[in-house]
Amino acid sequence: MYFKDIDKIAFDPSQVENPLTFKHYNANEVVAGKTMAEHLRFAACYWHNFCWDGADVFGQGTFGREWLKISDPMAQAKAKADAAFEFFSKLTIPYYCFHDVDVSPEGNSIKEYVDNFAQMVDVLEQKQAETGLKLLWGTANLFSNPRYAGGAATSPDPEIFNYGATQVFHAMNATKRLGGENYVLWGGREGYETLLNTDLRQEREQLGRFMQMVVEHKHKIGFKGTLLIEPKPQEPTKHQYDYDTATVYGFLKQYGIEKEFKMNIEANHATLAGHSFHHEIATAVSLGIFGSIDANRGDEQNGWDTDQFPTNVEELTLVMYEIIKAGGFTTGGLNFDCKLRRQSVDLQDLFIGHIGGMDHMAIALKKASKILENDFLAKKVAERYKNWNGQLGSSIMKGESSLEQLAQLALDNNISPAHKSGQQEMLENRLNQVLFS
Amino acid sequence: MYFKDIDKIAFDPSQVENPLTFKHYNANEVVAGKTMAEHLRFAACYWHNFCWDGADVFGQGTFGREWLKISDPMAQAKAKADAAFEFFSKLTIPYYCFHDVDVSPEGNSIKEYVDNFAQMVDVLEQKQAETGLKLLWGTANLFSNPRYAGGAATSPDPEIFNYGATQVFHAMNATKRLGGENYVLWGGREGYETLLNTDLRQEREQLGRFMQMVVEHKHKIGFKGTLLIEPKPQEPTKHQYDYDTATVYGFLKQYGIEKEFKMNIEANHATLAGHSFHHEIATAVSLGIFGSIDANRGDEQNGWDTDQFPTNVEELTLVMYEIIKAGGFTTGGLNFDCKLRRQSVDLQDLFIGHIGGMDHMAIALKKASKILENDFLAKKVAERYKNWNGQLGSSIMKGESSLEQLAQLALDNNISPAHKSGQQEMLENRLNQVLFS
Amino acid sequence: MYFKDIDKIAFDPSQVENPLTFKHYNANEVVAGKTMAEHLRFAACYWHNFCWDGADVFGQGTFGREWLKISDPMAQAKAKADAAFEFFSKLTIPYYCFHDVDVSPEGNSIKEYVDNFAQMVDVLEQKQAETGLKLLWGTANLFSNPRYAGGAATSPDPEIFNYGATQVFHAMNATKRLGGENYVLWGGREGYETLLNTDLRQEREQLGRFMQMVVEHKHKIGFKGTLLIEPKPQEPTKHQYDYDTATVYGFLKQYGIEKEFKMNIEANHATLAGHSFHHEIATAVSLGIFGSIDANRGDEQNGWDTDQFPTNVEELTLVMYEIIKAGGFTTGGLNFDCKLRRQSVDLQDLFIGHIGGMDHMAIALKKASKILENDFLAKKVAERYKNWNGQLGSSIMKGESSLEQLAQLALDNNISPAHKSGQQEMLENRLNQVLFS
Amino acid sequence: MYFKDIDKIAFDPSQVENPLTFKHYNANEVVAGKTMAEHLRFAACYWHNFCWDGADVFGQGTFGREWLKISDPMAQAKAKADAAFEFFSKLTIPYYCFHDVDVSPEGNSIKEYVDNFAQMVDVLEQKQAETGLKLLWGTANLFSNPRYAGGAATSPDPEIFNYGATQVFHAMNATKRLGGENYVLWGGREGYETLLNTDLRQEREQLGRFMQMVVEHKHKIGFKGTLLIEPKPQEPTKHQYDYDTATVYGFLKQYGIEKEFKMNIEANHATLAGHSFHHEIATAVSLGIFGSIDANRGDEQNGWDTDQFPTNVEELTLVMYEIIKAGGFTTGGLNFDCKLRRQSVDLQDLFIGHIGGMDHMAIALKKASKILENDFLAKKVAERYKNWNGQLGSSIMKGESSLEQLAQLALDNNISPAHKSGQQEMLENRLNQVLFS
């Protein structure tokens, strides 16, 4: 037991000063027709919680996690799994997520990699059975090993592409075996450091082919989950190919695979790309490619991926509003791709960060549900665009009008349309009324 | 004559202290097989130079342009044309660009708009004949009039869409009649201020249909020029649909019009979108949708569109390198979408800004040509990706490999590929050797 | 009457769908020992509400305000005052703020400026008497007129400095006469566009002398209010001298006037400077120079001054927490330096924007008061730094230790201190518990 | 020998394709009255080059440096010194810089730290004697060890302050002994992660006292070099107290030590603070606190400290112009606080990066010298402000005028001053004429 002083986290809003209870997340409470657990589908991640020891570019690890002090790689991997599943269970979170090399040592050869991973998938399978935990998604880490310094699928070296393909093969198979509901691709170093040495077209073709192979493999093995791409604009590379949702959409269309992938949207990646989190969610929904969420936040004044626990209830409410309105998650969920601040060195901080994230999402769910009861946003939107259901609007949208006809019509009718108030301030006030009522 | 103290600008590098001569731009000098004029295809714009009087959000106009003091709208429009063509001719710039309402008063009704514009197109036609000036591109302003406060093609009101369609109809026809080589669409307010009142899917559909109508009209009237879309991420709206090249590409694919449009890339829009100017050019080239350029620059520390004259020769060199390597401009060119600093109130500053822009692009052309003589960049790229021409690489790119086969291959061969240096620093040094030799 | 369909705004939380009532701001409700009105000291501004017609850099005014359609300048100024005071009264806001040229036409000479302003100060004095409105602060606009294109106090031309000094002389006198509680200096164009033509030291000396003259004049006329400087980092200029609170503090120290000025902190200026609003408030408080607030917000994705109405209750709560903890406002207050979105063209939007701003600040006040009841933040801080009250800490802070002594002490005691958790996540959760309880 | 395939780098512009020769830096060539070596005073750093193995937040080290593979700490430290001095010598760079823990293992106790450092200072002293290398500056690393997670001088724990004081004591003494010409303080974690747990006033007082102790110790030991503070706005912390030059100036004034410190300005820190590199240099010069430079660059599209080798000759030229105009470096110099791209894994890349940095600074020096020959910038500035030497200007600056007098004077003379063109575009063109002639 790594967290021996900590019991299973309970819902108990009365314990105001106890940081180790949920104040809002009550798994079985029904909101808008489903339980909170069904709506929110929370997952915790392996990497930040169990593989990272608090190091940053300017300093060494601060956490001193016991399970990372074990020197034998496989023994460490098993200790990590013990710690992880103890944590997941005590947190009462239903799902988890991992990269291949989070759970299993890379070894000194590709054979060792394959063997280690196979062993650890057995361990994970058993842990899942023991605890009831489920796998929200699996993925392969194609960015940490030095071989991937110049990218994996977009590497200038086809053997490195091959190595990456091998990892994805095994990670997809493992995800299927562990009942994972999605498989994620995040192109950590699929981008460039400088255009001076980069062939954009070549790298894009490589990435396109790689993704097609992933689709083919999915169908071959009969994986029923969803394939997810996670956009990020930069960091670690100067510029990454999966910049944002709109960019990935164009890429998917180019390679004819837009029906095969959905988006795993991370809040902090959205803001690094110059968008709000809400924007990325709404864009993905509007394009029919919304899938899942990496719930976290960036710092509004810092230009790198801080991966903080989500705290901004206003934004989270709008995100939950979009998701519920679009029918809710199917295979996706809310994964906390969050890391503790490097100063938060107590073991219980790991719980407190997640409890906050879960509580803030639960508040957001309740507030979104409140909006939906009498949806002033949807009413305003419907009223604002209503003339597009009229004769002129319909005829335009059906493709029945030409520029010439419209120009003639305008002249014939001497049209002089005027802008109507967008009432942004009114809507902002209404939203805060719901948030703070 | 509005610029009576200024003569035609000549190429004369010897007059170091005279700001009114070209030091590098020598129109007929041959570089890399074509004259500078043929390579660079410079244009000056109507709006910043002849319609704007130096006002900004915090203050009134400072320029006191004589032609803007004329109160009768049509008389002012004609005076503006006089000033513009005098300026263009003295600058010896071969092309110009305009919006419909730059050259012609909007009037008090759509009929007046149409009549005024028809008259002014006659004036422009005559001016072109007299001076030999050519039209690089025309466009319609669907963002300044209050009716477009909530967008034009993406307006919630189909009558406003209709008004915009009418303007584009007339502006396309005028562009064709004036021999324009391209027609540009910049969606100044096609975006949103707040998601709270916005239907992203509806607005996208409207914009898609609008662009299709533009394509249909082009073919109907037999316009032989190129249709160009100009991406911009934000400002004046919070978020604009034509965010950047990659976003527009996805949009074009969605509406099946990706072969009908090319990109008009503006340097300052690139940087507002979080990209380098070079990135946007290289991306458009790699996607086969590069068209034309709005040459300017933003301020690296300011977050709005400063539209300064281009001065960064290093970046301009890389841009010219990409363009020449891709075969050079076809119908596109280098339009100076630049405005003077509000403090630059002398009439001659208008010339000096453009002379600088033209000289800096000319240096960039010469430096790019120097790189291409013995293309160390292309050589490095070819060498870096050479294994993609080998057996493994070819087989992957031809679609002959599956993840499973590659995973097996990796294991069989016990592959252990290592990253090779990207030599970024070496390439940066070589580039500066060319720039400062 | 310009707002004839709108009655005095009342506190009535029951009218959920009526945007024209306060839901939280109840002027006479007592919170933390004072009425809301006493705590919040709200002011509305003249410039955005009554001088601006909705124009931006890309388009014309959209509002069509009746009072701006009057062509005679003095008649327009009086109409503006009618509109303004009708609005202030109906809004039930206790204070207002203005620039000299907001309320009075500049005229065609300095004499006309002085005469017009004198007349309009009479008008304002009478309006104040009639309505009970009070002046939070006055200021002079030294940035809109073309003469100030290169700065006022920092102009390269001493006559322009002189013109600015004249305006400040009259604006300070007017502020005193109207019972203004503060006088503000915002250096709209006191900065540079390019270092190439700028003498930083000279301009700093000019600004230093200008501010000293302001102090001297204050004492000479016996103005009892507070002098406030409003920092802003850029826009309209590339770089402004009053960049942020820390920069202004250094400037004040350099010219020996740090006891004579306090800060007027604007939320949107804070974020443009790369700081949170909370940071700027906390910094000013910690330096003993906090004065007043321009309450608004920027857009998190846009790089210019959007001056939106404040909506972020979380941040506003922290701001109110800092202010109350520091003793509350003295002469300062919360001025809404906010402008409507250009799309919000209805007259009632002007009310709705302010109602929202006032309600959101009122929520923030109530939440801040809630925190202060049992101040978990202060307790955590006290506990975190408690050892600075111990022997070692005291001796260091009293200046009794040298590096050498400390180095010896460390060795003698073989010290090995360890970092303790900063518990950021716990505090964030506690804060949200208060906000969403 | 770690770099056995690499000879001493020579000046040889003829070897265009050989990346291992200088093309512009010719140490003994005289420019503007001094040799290049005397002007530029280049230094290389220990940390990025010899302590870092290419790891970043997303991946492991890629460089595989031989000297870092040695497991015994002191043996590794000596091997590092061998590698470092071999490199410095072959690069022909005259100076180096280090942190205490770059050169010496921290050990398991403060005593071990002191002993190890003493031994390694002996090693460095001998290396300097053997090679002729000199120490530009020394410093202490108070940010990497976990104990400093919450700051050193600004730690909530006075024992941690004490530990930091001990390191600075030894590092200052070592710097003096090694003939270092400056001592640098960079407050890596002197800032905050969240205001929720931070007492800004307390931490500022601690930092003030710490810096006073540094000053006292300097005088006590008779260190003749310069004390330098290096501003940085954020990263690793959310917000750092030494934000930028202006902020540090205010801090120095507050604690009465503004004559005791000068600035060590890093290009990438300037841009992270929202300033140009040129701005920070010019600001420091104008305040009389310019000291030294950490020459590097950030990526214009990335929001973290990329520490790339400087390549932007335009900006570097302006920086060298400011420095030479201000009299040149005294004890300061140009330290390359630069790291290779993680992809640049060849040993020779370490040379190539530095060769580029030195060559680009040499070009900048030559270009700056060219400007100074006939200083069109200084002439423009002198002419622009010339009226401040006239009667009105002088009287204002001497403090002889009051607002009232100036207001009367303005009225008496009916002044109507007009803005004159700032000629920014002309100056930008002239600058590029020099850069590309």
XYZ file of C-alpha atoms in Angstrom, chain C residues 108-111 114 146-150 152-163 165-166 168-170 172 192-206 209-210 213-214 216-217 220 234 238-239 243-244 246-247 249-251 253-254 273-276 278-279 282-283 285-288 318 322 377 380-381 384-388 392-393 396-411 413-420 422-424 427-428 431, chain D residues 108-111 114 146-150 152-163 165-166 168-170 172 192-206 209-210 213-214 216-217 220 234 238-239 243-244 246-247 249-251 253-254 273-276 278-279 282-283 285-288 318 322 377 380-381 384-388 392-393 396-411 413-420 422-424 427-428 431:
232
model
C -10.117 75.546 -33.211
C -7.667 77.138 -30.846
C -6.410 76.749 -27.340
C -8.587 79.675 -26.331
C -10.448 76.722 -22.563
C -3.081 64.610 -34.095
C -0.689 66.912 -32.260
C -0.101 64.106 -29.764
C 0.787 61.484 -32.382
C 4.308 61.346 -30.937
C 2.419 64.622 -25.033
C 4.711 64.826 -22.016
C 7.184 62.723 -24.001
C 6.755 64.605 -27.270
C 9.921 65.590 -29.109
C 8.424 69.087 -29.247
C 8.247 71.135 -26.024
C 5.325 73.162 -27.387
C 3.307 69.961 -27.547
C 4.333 69.260 -23.966
C 3.134 72.744 -23.198
C -0.216 72.125 -24.846
C 0.331 70.781 -19.622
C -2.366 73.324 -20.383
C -3.939 68.991 -17.468
C -3.988 72.348 -15.703
C -7.594 72.913 -16.714
C -7.179 69.271 -12.646
C 7.414 54.716 -28.665
C 6.634 53.254 -32.057
C 10.257 52.496 -32.870
C 13.465 52.802 -30.895
C 15.159 54.014 -34.067
C 13.933 57.569 -33.562
C 13.557 57.588 -29.777
C 15.670 58.941 -26.943
C 14.453 56.883 -23.995
C 16.339 58.823 -21.379
C 15.173 62.198 -22.638
C 11.534 61.085 -22.820
C 11.717 59.606 -19.345
C 13.111 62.848 -17.982
C 10.290 64.771 -19.627
C 9.235 66.457 -14.823
C 5.642 66.452 -16.071
C 4.551 69.500 -12.046
C 1.260 67.684 -11.571
C 3.193 70.665 -7.434
C -0.051 71.889 -8.948
C -0.819 74.534 -4.926
C 1.194 48.913 -25.371
C 4.298 49.743 -29.557
C 5.578 50.182 -26.012
C 3.996 49.412 -18.718
C 2.716 47.899 -15.481
C 6.169 47.482 -11.093
C 7.487 49.674 -13.900
C 6.817 52.087 -9.158
C 10.420 52.302 -10.378
C 9.595 55.466 -12.288
C 11.008 56.172 -7.099
C 13.359 57.654 -9.701
C 1.194 43.250 -19.882
C 1.386 39.500 -19.342
C -0.014 39.603 -15.815
C -3.268 38.538 -14.259
C -5.141 39.770 -9.557
C -1.368 40.091 -9.865
C -1.787 42.353 -5.282
C 1.446 43.966 -6.453
C -1.238 46.594 -2.537
C 2.088 45.054 -1.535
C 3.918 48.210 -2.643
C 1.460 50.486 -0.871
C -9.836 37.525 -5.614
C -7.291 41.794 -1.802
C -6.116 31.834 2.533
C -2.423 29.119 4.996
C -0.143 32.054 4.275
C 3.497 28.830 5.505
C 5.773 31.725 6.483
C 5.626 31.266 10.237
C 9.301 30.427 10.610
C 10.187 33.911 9.487
C 16.754 32.653 12.297
C 14.123 34.431 10.231
C 17.961 37.739 8.837
C 15.187 40.266 8.317
C 16.601 42.635 10.920
C 19.819 42.746 8.951
C 21.836 41.044 11.662
C 23.254 38.277 9.473
C 25.924 38.255 6.816
C 26.471 35.682 4.096
C 29.546 34.563 5.941
C 27.729 34.038 9.224
C 24.948 32.169 7.526
C 27.396 29.966 5.669
C 29.107 29.136 8.919
C 25.793 28.476 10.642
C 24.722 26.153 7.873
C 27.888 24.155 8.192
C 24.272 22.821 12.019
C 24.648 20.635 8.946
C 21.333 22.029 7.765
C 19.259 20.062 5.331
C 15.932 21.845 4.977
C 13.237 20.315 2.792
C 10.518 21.952 0.779
C 6.973 21.638 2.139
C 2.515 24.597 -1.316
C -0.921 22.923 -1.475
C -1.990 24.944 -4.483
C -6.440 26.110 -2.062
C -7.941 26.179 -5.545
C -11.798 28.747 -3.375
C 24.785 14.461 0.368
C 25.282 17.241 2.880
C 26.207 20.857 2.976
C 29.662 19.862 4.082
C 31.508 22.816 0.320
C 14.111 20.091 -4.643
C 14.679 22.210 -1.566
C 14.283 25.293 -3.747
C 10.934 24.258 -5.211
C 9.329 27.258 -3.473
C 15.515 30.313 -2.274
C 15.788 33.908 -1.056
C 11.987 34.059 -1.252
C 11.389 30.650 0.320
C 8.759 30.448 3.051
C 11.423 28.687 5.100
C 14.367 30.734 6.436
C 16.558 27.623 6.573
C 16.206 27.309 2.832
C 17.162 30.974 2.530
C 20.155 30.105 4.690
C 21.129 27.209 2.422
C 23.001 32.178 1.222
C 25.641 29.531 1.872
C 26.129 32.278 -2.817
C 28.840 32.847 -0.213
C 30.948 30.061 -1.677
C 31.131 34.580 -4.767
C 5.219 32.408 -7.366
C 3.110 29.600 -8.744
C -0.125 30.951 -7.289
C -0.992 34.100 -5.397
C -3.292 32.019 -3.193
C -0.415 30.879 -0.987
C 1.964 33.791 -1.480
C 2.838 36.856 0.586
C 4.259 39.222 -2.003
C 5.435 41.832 0.460
C 7.194 39.308 2.667
C 8.951 37.638 -0.250
C 10.028 40.982 -1.647
C 11.499 41.969 1.703
C 13.401 38.685 1.839
C 17.624 41.703 2.257
C 19.303 38.882 0.353
C 23.797 40.875 1.919
C 25.331 40.094 -1.437
C 27.852 43.717 1.769
C 29.763 40.523 1.091
C 33.848 42.776 2.535
C 8.268 33.542 -15.879
C 4.297 31.407 -13.144
C 5.647 34.854 -12.360
C 10.362 40.307 -14.423
C 12.281 42.738 -16.642
C 12.233 48.179 -15.399
C 10.896 45.953 -12.634
C 15.187 48.906 -11.383
C 12.239 49.654 -9.097
C 13.297 46.833 -6.803
C 15.616 51.641 -5.835
C 13.349 50.298 -3.087
C 8.491 39.540 -20.998
C 6.801 41.068 -24.040
C 9.758 43.247 -25.008
C 12.236 43.195 -27.820
C 16.735 45.813 -28.210
C 14.217 47.358 -25.816
C 18.186 50.357 -24.526
C 16.188 50.579 -21.301
C 21.469 51.788 -20.930
C 19.053 54.682 -20.423
C 18.797 53.856 -16.706
C 22.563 53.502 -16.351
C 20.902 47.329 -32.980
C 23.480 50.633 -28.333
C 20.140 57.376 -36.244
C 17.713 61.964 -36.611
C 17.278 61.742 -32.862
C 13.946 65.430 -33.559
C 14.427 66.609 -29.992
C 16.408 69.749 -30.745
C 13.767 72.124 -29.417
C 14.296 70.736 -25.959
C 10.906 76.664 -23.570
C 12.371 73.187 -23.405
C 10.717 73.093 -18.419
C 13.520 70.632 -17.831
C 15.215 72.872 -15.298
C 12.040 72.818 -13.265
C 11.377 76.508 -13.758
C 7.817 76.116 -15.072
C 4.567 75.262 -13.405
C 1.406 73.953 -15.011
C -0.165 77.322 -14.375
C 2.611 79.253 -16.085
C 2.583 76.924 -19.047
C -1.187 77.201 -19.343
C -0.913 80.964 -19.342
C 1.920 80.911 -21.860
C -0.084 78.662 -24.170
C -3.001 81.036 -24.074
C 0.881 82.722 -27.488
C -2.173 80.969 -28.840
C 0.070 77.973 -29.449
C -0.923 75.451 -32.039
C 1.966 73.027 -32.374
C 1.766 70.283 -34.975
C 3.244 66.820 -34.966
C 6.180 66.265 -37.313
C 8.664 60.406 -37.090
C 10.029 58.986 -40.367
C 10.055 55.445 -39.068
C 14.944 54.924 -40.777
C 14.013 51.286 -41.291
C 19.051 50.476 -41.502
